[in-house]
Coordinates of C-alpha atoms (C1' of nucleotides) in Angstrom, one line a residue:
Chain A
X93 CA -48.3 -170.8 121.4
X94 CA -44.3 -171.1 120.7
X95 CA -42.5 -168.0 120.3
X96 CA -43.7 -165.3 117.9
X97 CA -42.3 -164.3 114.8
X98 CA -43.3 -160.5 115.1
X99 CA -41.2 -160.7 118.6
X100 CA -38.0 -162.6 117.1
X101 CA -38.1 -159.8 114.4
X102 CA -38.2 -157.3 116.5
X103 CA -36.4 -158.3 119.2
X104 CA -33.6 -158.2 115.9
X105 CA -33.8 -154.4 116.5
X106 CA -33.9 -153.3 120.3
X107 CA -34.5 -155.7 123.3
X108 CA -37.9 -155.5 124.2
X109 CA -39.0 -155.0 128.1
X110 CA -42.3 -157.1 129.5
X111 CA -45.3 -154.0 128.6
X112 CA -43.4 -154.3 124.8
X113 CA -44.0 -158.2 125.0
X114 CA -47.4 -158.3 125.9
X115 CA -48.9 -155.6 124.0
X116 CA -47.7 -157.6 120.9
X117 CA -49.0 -160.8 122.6
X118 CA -52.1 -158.9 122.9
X119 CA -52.0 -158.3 118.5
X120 CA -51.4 -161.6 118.1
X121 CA -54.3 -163.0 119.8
X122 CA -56.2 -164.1 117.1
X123 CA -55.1 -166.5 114.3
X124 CA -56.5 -167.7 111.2
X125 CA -55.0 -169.9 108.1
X126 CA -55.3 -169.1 104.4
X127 CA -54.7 -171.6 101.9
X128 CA -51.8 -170.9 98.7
X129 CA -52.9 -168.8 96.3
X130 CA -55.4 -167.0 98.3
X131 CA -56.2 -163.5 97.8
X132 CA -56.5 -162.2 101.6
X133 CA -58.0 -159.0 100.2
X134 CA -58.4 -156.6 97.2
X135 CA -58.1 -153.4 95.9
X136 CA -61.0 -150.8 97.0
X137 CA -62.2 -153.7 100.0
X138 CA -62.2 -152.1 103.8
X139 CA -59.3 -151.8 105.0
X140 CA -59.7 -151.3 109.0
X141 CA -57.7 -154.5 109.8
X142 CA -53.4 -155.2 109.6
X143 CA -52.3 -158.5 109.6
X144 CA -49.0 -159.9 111.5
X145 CA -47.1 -162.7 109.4
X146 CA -47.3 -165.5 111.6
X147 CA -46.1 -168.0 108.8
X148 CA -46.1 -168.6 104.9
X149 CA -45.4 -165.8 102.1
X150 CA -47.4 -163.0 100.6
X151 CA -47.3 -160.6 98.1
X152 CA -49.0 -157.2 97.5
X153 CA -49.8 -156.2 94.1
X154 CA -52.0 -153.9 92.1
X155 CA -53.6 -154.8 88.7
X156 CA -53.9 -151.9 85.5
X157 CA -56.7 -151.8 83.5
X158 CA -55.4 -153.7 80.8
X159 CA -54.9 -157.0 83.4
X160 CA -50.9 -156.8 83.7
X161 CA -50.1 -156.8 87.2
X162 CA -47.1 -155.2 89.4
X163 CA -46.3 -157.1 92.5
X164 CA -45.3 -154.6 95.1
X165 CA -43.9 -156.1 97.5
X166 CA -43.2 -159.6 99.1
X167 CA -44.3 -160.6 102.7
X168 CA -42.8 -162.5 105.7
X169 CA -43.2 -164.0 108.9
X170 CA -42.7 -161.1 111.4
X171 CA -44.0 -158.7 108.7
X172 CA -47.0 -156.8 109.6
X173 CA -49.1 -156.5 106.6
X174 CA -51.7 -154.0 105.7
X175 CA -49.5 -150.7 106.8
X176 CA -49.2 -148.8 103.9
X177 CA -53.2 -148.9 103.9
X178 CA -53.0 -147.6 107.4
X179 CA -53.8 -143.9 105.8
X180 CA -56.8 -145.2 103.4
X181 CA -60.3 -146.5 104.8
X182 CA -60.1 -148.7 101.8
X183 CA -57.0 -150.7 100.7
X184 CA -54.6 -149.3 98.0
X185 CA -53.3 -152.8 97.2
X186 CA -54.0 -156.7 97.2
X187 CA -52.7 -158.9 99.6
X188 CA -52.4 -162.1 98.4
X189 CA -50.8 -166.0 99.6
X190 CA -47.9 -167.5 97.9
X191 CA -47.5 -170.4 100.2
X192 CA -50.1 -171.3 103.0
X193 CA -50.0 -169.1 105.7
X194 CA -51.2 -168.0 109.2
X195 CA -52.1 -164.3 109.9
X196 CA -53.2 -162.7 113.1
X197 CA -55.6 -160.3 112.6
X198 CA -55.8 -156.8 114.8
X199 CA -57.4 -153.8 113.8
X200 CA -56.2 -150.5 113.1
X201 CA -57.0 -148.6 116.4
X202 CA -55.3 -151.4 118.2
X203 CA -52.3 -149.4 116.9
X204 CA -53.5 -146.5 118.9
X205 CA -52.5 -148.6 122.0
X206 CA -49.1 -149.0 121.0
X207 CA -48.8 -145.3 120.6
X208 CA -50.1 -144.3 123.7
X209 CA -48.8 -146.9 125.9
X210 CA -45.4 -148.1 124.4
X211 CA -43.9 -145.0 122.7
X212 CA -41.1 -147.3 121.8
X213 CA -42.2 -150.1 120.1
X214 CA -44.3 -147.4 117.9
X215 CA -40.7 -145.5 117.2
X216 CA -39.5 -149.1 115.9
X217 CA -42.5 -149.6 114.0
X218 CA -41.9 -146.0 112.3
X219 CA -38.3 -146.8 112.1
X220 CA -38.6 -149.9 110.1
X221 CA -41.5 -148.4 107.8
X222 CA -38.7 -146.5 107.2
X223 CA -36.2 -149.2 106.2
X224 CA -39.3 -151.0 104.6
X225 CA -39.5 -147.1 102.1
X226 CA -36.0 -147.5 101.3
X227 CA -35.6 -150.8 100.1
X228 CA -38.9 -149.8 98.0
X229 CA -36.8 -147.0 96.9
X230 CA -33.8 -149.3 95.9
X231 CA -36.1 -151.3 94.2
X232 CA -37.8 -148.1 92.5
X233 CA -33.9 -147.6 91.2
X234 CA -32.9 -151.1 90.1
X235 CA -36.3 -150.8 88.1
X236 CA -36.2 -147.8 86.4
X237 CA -32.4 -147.8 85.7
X238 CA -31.2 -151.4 85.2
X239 CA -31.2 -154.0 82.5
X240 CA -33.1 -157.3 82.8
X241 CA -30.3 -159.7 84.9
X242 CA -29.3 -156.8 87.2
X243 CA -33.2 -156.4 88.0
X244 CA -33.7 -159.6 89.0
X245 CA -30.3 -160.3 90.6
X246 CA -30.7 -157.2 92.4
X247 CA -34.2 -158.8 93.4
X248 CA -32.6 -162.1 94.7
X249 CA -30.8 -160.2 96.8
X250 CA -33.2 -157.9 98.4
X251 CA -35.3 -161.7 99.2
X252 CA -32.4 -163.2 100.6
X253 CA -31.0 -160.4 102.8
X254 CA -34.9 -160.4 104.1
X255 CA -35.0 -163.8 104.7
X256 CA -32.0 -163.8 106.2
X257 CA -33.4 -161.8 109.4
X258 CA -35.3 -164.0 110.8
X259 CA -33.1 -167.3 109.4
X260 CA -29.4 -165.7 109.9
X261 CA -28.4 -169.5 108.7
X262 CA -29.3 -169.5 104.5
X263 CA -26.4 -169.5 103.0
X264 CA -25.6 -169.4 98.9
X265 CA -28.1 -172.2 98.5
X266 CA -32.3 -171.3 99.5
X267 CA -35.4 -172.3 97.7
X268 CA -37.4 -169.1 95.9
X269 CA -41.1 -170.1 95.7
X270 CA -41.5 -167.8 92.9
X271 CA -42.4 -168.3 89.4
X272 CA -41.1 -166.8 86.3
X273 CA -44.6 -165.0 85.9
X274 CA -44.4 -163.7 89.8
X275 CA -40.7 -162.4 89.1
X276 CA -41.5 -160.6 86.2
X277 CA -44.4 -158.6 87.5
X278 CA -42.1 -157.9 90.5
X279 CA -39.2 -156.3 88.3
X280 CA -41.0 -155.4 85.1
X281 CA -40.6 -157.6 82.7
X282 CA -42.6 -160.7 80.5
X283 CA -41.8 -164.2 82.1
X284 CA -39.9 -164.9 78.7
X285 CA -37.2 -162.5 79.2
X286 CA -36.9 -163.3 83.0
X287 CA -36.4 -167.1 81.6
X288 CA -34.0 -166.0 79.2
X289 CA -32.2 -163.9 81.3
X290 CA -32.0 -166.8 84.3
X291 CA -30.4 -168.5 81.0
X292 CA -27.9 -165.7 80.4
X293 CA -27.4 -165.8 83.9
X294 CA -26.7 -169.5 84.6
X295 CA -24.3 -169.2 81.9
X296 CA -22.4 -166.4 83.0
X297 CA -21.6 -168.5 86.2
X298 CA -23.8 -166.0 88.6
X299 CA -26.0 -168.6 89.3
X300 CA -27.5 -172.1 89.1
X301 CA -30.7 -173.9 89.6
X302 CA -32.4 -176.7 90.2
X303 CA -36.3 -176.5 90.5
X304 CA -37.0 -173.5 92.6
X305 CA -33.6 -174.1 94.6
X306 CA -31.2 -171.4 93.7
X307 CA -27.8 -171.3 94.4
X308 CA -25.8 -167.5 93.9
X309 CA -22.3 -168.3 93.2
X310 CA -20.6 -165.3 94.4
X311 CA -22.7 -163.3 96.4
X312 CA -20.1 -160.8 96.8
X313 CA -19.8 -160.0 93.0
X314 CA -23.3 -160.3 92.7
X315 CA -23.6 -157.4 94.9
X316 CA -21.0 -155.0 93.2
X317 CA -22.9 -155.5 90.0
X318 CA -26.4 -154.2 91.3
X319 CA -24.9 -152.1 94.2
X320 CA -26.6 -153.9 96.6
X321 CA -27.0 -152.3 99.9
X322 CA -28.2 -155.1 103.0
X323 CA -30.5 -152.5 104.3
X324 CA -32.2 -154.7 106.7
X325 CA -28.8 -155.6 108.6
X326 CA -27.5 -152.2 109.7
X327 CA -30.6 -150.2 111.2
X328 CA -30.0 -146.9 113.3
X329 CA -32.0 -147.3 116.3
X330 CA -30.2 -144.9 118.3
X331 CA -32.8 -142.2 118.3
X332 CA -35.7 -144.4 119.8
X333 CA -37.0 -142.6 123.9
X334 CA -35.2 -145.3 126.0
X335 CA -38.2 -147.4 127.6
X336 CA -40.1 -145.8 130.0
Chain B
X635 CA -42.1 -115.7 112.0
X636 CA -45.6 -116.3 110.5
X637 CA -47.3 -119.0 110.3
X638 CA -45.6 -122.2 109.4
X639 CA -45.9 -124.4 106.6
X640 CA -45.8 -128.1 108.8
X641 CA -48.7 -126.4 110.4
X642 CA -51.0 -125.8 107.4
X643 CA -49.9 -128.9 106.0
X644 CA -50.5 -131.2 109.1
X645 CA -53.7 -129.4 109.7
X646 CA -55.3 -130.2 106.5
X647 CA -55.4 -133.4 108.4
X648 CA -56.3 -133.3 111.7
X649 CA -56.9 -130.3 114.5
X650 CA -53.4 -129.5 116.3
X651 CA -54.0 -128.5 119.7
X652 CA -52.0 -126.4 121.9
X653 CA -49.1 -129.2 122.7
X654 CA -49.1 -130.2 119.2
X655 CA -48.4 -126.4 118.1
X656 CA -45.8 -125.9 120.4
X657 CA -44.2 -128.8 119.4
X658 CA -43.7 -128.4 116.0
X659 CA -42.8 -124.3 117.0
X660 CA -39.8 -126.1 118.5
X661 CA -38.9 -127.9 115.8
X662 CA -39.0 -125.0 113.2
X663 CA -36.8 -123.3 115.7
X664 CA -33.4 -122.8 113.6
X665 CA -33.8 -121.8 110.2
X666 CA -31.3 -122.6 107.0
X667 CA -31.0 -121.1 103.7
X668 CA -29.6 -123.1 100.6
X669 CA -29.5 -121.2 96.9
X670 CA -30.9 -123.5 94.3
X671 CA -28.7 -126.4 92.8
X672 CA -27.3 -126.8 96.4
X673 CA -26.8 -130.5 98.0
X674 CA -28.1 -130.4 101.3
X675 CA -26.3 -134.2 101.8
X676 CA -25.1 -136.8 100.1
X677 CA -25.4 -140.3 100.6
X678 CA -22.9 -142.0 102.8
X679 CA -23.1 -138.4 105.2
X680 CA -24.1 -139.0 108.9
X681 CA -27.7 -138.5 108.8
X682 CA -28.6 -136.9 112.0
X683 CA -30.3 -134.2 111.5
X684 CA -33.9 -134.0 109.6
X685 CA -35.3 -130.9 108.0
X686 CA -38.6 -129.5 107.5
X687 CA -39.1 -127.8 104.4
X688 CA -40.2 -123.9 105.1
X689 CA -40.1 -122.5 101.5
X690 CA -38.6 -124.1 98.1
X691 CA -38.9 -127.4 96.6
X692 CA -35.8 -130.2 96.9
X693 CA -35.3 -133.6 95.3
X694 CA -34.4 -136.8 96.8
X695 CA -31.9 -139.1 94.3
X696 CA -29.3 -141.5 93.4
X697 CA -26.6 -142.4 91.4
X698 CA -25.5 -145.5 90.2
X699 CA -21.4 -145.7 89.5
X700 CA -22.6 -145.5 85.5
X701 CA -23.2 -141.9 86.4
X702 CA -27.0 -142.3 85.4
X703 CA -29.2 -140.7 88.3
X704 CA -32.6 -142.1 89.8
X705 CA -34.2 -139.1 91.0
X706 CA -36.7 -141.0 93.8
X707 CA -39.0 -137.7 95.5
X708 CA -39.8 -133.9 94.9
X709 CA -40.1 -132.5 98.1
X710 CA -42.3 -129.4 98.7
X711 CA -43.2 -126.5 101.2
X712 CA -44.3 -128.6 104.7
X713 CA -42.3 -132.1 104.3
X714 CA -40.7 -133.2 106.5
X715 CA -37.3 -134.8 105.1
X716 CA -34.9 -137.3 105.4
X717 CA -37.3 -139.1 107.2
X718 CA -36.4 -142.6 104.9
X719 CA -32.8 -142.0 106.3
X720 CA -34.3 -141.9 109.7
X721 CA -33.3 -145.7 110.6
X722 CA -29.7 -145.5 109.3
X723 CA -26.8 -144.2 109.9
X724 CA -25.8 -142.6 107.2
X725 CA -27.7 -140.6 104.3
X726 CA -29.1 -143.5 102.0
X727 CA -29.8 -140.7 99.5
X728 CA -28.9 -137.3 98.1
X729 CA -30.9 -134.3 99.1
X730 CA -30.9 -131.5 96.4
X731 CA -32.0 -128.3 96.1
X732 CA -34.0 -127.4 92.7
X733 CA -35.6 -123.5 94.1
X734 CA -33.6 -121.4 96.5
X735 CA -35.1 -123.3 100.1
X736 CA -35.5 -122.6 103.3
X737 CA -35.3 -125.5 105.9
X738 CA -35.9 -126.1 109.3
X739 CA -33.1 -128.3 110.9
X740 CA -33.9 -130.5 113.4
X741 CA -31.9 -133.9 115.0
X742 CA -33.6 -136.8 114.8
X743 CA -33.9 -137.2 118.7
X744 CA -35.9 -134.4 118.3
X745 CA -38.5 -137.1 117.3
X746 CA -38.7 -138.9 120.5
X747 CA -39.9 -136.1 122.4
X748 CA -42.9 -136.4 119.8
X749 CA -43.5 -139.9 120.6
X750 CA -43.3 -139.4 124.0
X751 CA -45.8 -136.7 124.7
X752 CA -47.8 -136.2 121.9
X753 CA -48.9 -139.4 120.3
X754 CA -51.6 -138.5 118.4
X755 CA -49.0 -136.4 116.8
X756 CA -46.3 -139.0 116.4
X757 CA -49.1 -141.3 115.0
X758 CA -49.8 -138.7 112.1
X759 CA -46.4 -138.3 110.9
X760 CA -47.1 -142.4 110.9
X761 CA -49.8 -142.3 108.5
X762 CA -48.3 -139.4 106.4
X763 CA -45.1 -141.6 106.3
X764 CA -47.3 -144.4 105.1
X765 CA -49.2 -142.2 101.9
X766 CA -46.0 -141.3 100.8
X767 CA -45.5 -145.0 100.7
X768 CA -48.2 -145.4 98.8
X769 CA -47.5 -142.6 96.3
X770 CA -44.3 -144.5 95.8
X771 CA -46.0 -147.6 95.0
X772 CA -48.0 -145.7 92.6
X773 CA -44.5 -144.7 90.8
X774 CA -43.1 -147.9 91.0
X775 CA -46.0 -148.9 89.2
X776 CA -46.4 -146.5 86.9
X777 CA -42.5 -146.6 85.6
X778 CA -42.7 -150.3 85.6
X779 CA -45.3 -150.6 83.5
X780 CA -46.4 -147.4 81.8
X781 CA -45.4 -146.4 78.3
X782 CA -43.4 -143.1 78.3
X783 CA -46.3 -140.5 77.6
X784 CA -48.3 -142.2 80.5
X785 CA -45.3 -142.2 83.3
X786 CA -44.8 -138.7 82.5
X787 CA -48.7 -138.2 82.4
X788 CA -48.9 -140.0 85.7
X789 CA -45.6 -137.8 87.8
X790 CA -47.5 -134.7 86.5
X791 CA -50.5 -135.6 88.0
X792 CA -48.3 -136.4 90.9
X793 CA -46.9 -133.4 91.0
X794 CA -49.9 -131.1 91.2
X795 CA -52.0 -133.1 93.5
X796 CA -49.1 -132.9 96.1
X797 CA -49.0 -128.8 95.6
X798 CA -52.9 -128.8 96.2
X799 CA -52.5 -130.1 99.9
X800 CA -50.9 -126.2 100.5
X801 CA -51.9 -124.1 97.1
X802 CA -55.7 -125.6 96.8
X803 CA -56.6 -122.7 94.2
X804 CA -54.2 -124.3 91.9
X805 CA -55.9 -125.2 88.8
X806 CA -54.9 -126.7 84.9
X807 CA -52.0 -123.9 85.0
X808 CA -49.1 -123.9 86.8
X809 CA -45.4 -123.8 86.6
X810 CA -43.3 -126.9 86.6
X811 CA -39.8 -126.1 87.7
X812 CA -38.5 -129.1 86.3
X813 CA -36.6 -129.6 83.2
X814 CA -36.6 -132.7 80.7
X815 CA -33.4 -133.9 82.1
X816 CA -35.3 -134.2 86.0
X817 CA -38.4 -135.6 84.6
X818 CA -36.7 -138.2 82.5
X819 CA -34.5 -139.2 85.7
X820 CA -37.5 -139.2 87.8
X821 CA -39.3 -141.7 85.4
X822 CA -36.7 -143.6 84.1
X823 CA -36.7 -142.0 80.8
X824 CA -33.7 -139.8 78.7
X825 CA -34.1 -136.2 78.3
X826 CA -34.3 -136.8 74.6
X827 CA -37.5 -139.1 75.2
X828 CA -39.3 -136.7 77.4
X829 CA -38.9 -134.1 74.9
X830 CA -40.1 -136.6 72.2
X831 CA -43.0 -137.4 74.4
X832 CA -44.0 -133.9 75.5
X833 CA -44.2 -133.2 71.6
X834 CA -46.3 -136.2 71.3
X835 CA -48.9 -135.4 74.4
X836 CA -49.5 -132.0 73.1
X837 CA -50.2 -132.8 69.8
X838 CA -52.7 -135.1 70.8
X839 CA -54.2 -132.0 72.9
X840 CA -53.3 -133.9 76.6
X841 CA -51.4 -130.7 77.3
X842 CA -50.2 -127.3 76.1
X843 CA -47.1 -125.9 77.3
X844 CA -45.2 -122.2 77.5
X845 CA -41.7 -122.2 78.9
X846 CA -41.9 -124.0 82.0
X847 CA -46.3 -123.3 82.7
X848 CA -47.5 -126.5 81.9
X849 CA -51.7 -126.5 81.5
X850 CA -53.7 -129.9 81.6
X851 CA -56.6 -129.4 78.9
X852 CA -58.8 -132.3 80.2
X853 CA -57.3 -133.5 84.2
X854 CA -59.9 -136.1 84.4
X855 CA -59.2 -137.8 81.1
X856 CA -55.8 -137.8 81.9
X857 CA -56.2 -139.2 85.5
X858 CA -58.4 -141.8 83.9
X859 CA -55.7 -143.1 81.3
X860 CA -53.3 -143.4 83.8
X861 CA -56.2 -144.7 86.6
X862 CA -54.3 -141.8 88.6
X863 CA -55.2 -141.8 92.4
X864 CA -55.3 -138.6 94.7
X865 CA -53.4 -140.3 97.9
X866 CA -53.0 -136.9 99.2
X867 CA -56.2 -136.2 99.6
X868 CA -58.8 -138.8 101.3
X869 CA -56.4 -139.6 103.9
X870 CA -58.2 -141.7 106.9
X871 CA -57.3 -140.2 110.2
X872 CA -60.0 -142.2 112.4
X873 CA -57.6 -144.5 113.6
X874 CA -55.0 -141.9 115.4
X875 CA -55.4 -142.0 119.0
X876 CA -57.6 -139.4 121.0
X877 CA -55.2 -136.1 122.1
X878 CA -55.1 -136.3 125.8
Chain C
dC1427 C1' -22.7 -110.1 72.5
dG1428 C1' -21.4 -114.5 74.2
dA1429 C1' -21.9 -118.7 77.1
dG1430 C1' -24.1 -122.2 79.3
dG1431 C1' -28.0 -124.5 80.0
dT1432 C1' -32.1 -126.3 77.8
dG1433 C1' -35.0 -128.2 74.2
dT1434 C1' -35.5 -130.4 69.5
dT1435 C1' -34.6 -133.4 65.6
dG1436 C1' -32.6 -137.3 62.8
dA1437 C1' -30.6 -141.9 61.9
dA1438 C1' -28.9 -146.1 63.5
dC1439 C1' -29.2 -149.3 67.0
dT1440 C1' -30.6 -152.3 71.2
dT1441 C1' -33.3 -154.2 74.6
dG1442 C1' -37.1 -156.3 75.8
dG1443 C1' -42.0 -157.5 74.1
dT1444 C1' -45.3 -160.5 71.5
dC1445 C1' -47.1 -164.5 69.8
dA1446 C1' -47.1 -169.2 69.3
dA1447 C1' -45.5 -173.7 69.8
dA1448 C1' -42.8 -177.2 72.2
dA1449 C1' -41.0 -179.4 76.2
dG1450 C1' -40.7 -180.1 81.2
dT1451 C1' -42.8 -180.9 85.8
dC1452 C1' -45.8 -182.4 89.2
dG1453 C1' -49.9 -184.0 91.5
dT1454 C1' -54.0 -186.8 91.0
dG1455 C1' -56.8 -190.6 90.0
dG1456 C1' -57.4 -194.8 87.7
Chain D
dC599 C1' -47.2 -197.5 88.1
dC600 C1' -48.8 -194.9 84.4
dA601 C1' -51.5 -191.4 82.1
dC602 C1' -53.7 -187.2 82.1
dG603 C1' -54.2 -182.3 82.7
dA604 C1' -52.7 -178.1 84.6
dC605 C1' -49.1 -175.3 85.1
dT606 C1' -44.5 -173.6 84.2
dT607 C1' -40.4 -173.0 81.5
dT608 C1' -38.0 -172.8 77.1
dT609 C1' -37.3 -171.5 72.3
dG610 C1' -37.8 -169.1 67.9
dA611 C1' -39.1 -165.4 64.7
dC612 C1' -40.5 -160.9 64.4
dC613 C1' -41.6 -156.3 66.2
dA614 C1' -41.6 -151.8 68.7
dA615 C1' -40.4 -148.6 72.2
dG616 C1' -37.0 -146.1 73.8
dT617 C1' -31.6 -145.2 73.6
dT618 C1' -27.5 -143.2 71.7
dC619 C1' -24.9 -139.9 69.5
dA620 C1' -24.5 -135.9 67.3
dA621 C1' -25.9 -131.6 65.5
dC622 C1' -28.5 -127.6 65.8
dA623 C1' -31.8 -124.1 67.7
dC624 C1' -33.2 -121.4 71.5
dC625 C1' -33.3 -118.7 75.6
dT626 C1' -31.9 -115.7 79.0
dC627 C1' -28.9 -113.6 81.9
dG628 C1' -24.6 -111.6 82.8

DNA sequence: CGAGGTGTTGAACTTGGTCAAAAGTCGTGG
DNA sequence: CCACGACTTTTGACCAAGTTCAACACCTCG
């Protein structure tokens, strides 16, 4: 077992002592791969486990009665998965692959020991929940308020700026394993207006593609449009107890 | 001082015990009024200090440089806020009063002492941190995909199943201090829609309304148009760790 | 009584949706 | 190496929900 994701995310934050270390060794005991494209679980199934983001993408979504669906959120390696179903003894949303991936599977109370034993790591955990709400709320924002190309520019940004945690080296130039369908639900809109405004886009000079390689052309403006705050980069961990 | 409202609200979930008690006692130590239409902070202010909320209800918002605001939470007797803020440094959003309020000021290394000696404690505010998650996932939903009658439908549901947690006798009738202007900015909508919509919903016979008392004629048809979900109230608690 | 905030209404307009067809793209098997 | 099928993206024509702007009505509170 090389080094774990959940650690070199973490470890992004605060430095984390040797009782930290193992008790997330200790969560990421198990392992288990899904293929691309599978649904890990639904809407209304038990929800007693969490998942840690070994490798591969997710998404969370919900579905309406009339089969359009909203994609919640986008997973990681180093995410944990599953915490907003933390409060619910069945889950609110469904976790589903994008790209293989390999999950290690803990339950619930296993949080308990964090808690109890490492008040510290559970005050990070609460403290990026935290950044995790607020970069829903950004996204609550762009979607309510902005126009199609701002919504999804704004959502390129909040990907890379994610991504960029745990790979500090992508530059201007990534791949976004996300079709046109997949963006739409995320922001709001048909996959005909996201193509058309990726069009509007490309010929504005924001962006350009190739495939699923996209290459932001000036990040900087990019962000003055939308307002972009990085709120992964700058996190306040100055209230945590110090380590025991 | 009689009894406080982060009590009643936190036991509607689990038992406090003595510890518990007295810690949140310390918390509501200092006490702060604001008249109504105040701005408690504004984003980009140091965020050091969190509140709980005694008496009165606040909003959380946003505003983009257009001038158009996002509002993004109602906050309401027995929240705890400025949590989101909690892992920066300064205020990523505006705290506003809509009642006169009463608050309970409180620095944010205030919070360590929780995690340090009362887990269980520290490990609720956890799970309440994570169904307000989930509400907001619910909202994103809801103004991403909902027509205008339905996202106002769905933040008036919303809205009262929130004041229940406190005010269970409330029934079909209550009072909505919130004017068109709010509600629009809360669901992404113009004042002039709202209005236009409010017209529409109670001609239909969804709702009747007198000044600012709003009455649902039929909750559960509504709840079903807009497959509405109580998070507030099945909230799973088995998980939290034992007291000591 | 007057003023400021709030709600209502109308007409013209815009953004994004819908539906349907065409054009790429990519992996698989022959 | 090519052909096929499934998926994805693009394009066009038309449509509908919500916006904008402006005027007016309505409270209510000083």
């Amino acid at each position: 077992m090389t080094d774990s994701c959940l650690v070199s995310k973490l470890s992004h934050y605060i430095d984390l002592d040797e009782p930290d270390r193992s008790l997330i060794t200790r969560l990421e005991k198990r392992e288990r791969d899904f293929p691309r494209r599978h649904v890990v679980r639904e809407v209304g199934d038990e929800a007693r486990m969490l998942y840690a983001v070994r490798d591969g993408w997710l998404f969370s979504s919900t579905t309406m009665r009339d089969g359009r669906r909203q994609v919640l959120q986008f997973h990681y390696p180093g995410d944990i998965i599953g915490i907003p179903d933390l409060a619910f003894s069945s889950a609110t949303v469904t976790l589903e692959t994008l790209t293989p991936v390999c999950l290690c599977p803990f339950p619930k109370t296993a949080l308990d020991d964090v808690f109890v034993e490492t008040p510290r790591l559970a005050a990070l955990l609460f403290n990026l929940g935290m950044v995790d709400h607020v970069v829903l709320l950004d996204r609550l924002r762009a979607i309510s308020r902005f126009n199609a190309q701002e919504r999804i520019s704004h959502l390129i940004l909040e990907v890379v700026s994610r991504l960029r945690i745990t790979h500090p080296e992508i530059g201007a130039h990534f791949e976004l394993p996300l079709n046109q369908n997949m963006i739409g639900d995320a922001v709001g809109l048909t996959n005909v207006y996201v193509s058309r405004s990726f069009k509007g886009m490309e010929e504005t000079g924001l962006i350009r593609r190739r495939g699923r390689m996209l290459e932001i052309l000036d990040e900087d403006d990019l962000r003055r449009r939308v307002g972009f705050e990085d709120r992964y980069f700058s996190v306040d961990t100055e209230w945590l107890p110090r380590s025991a």
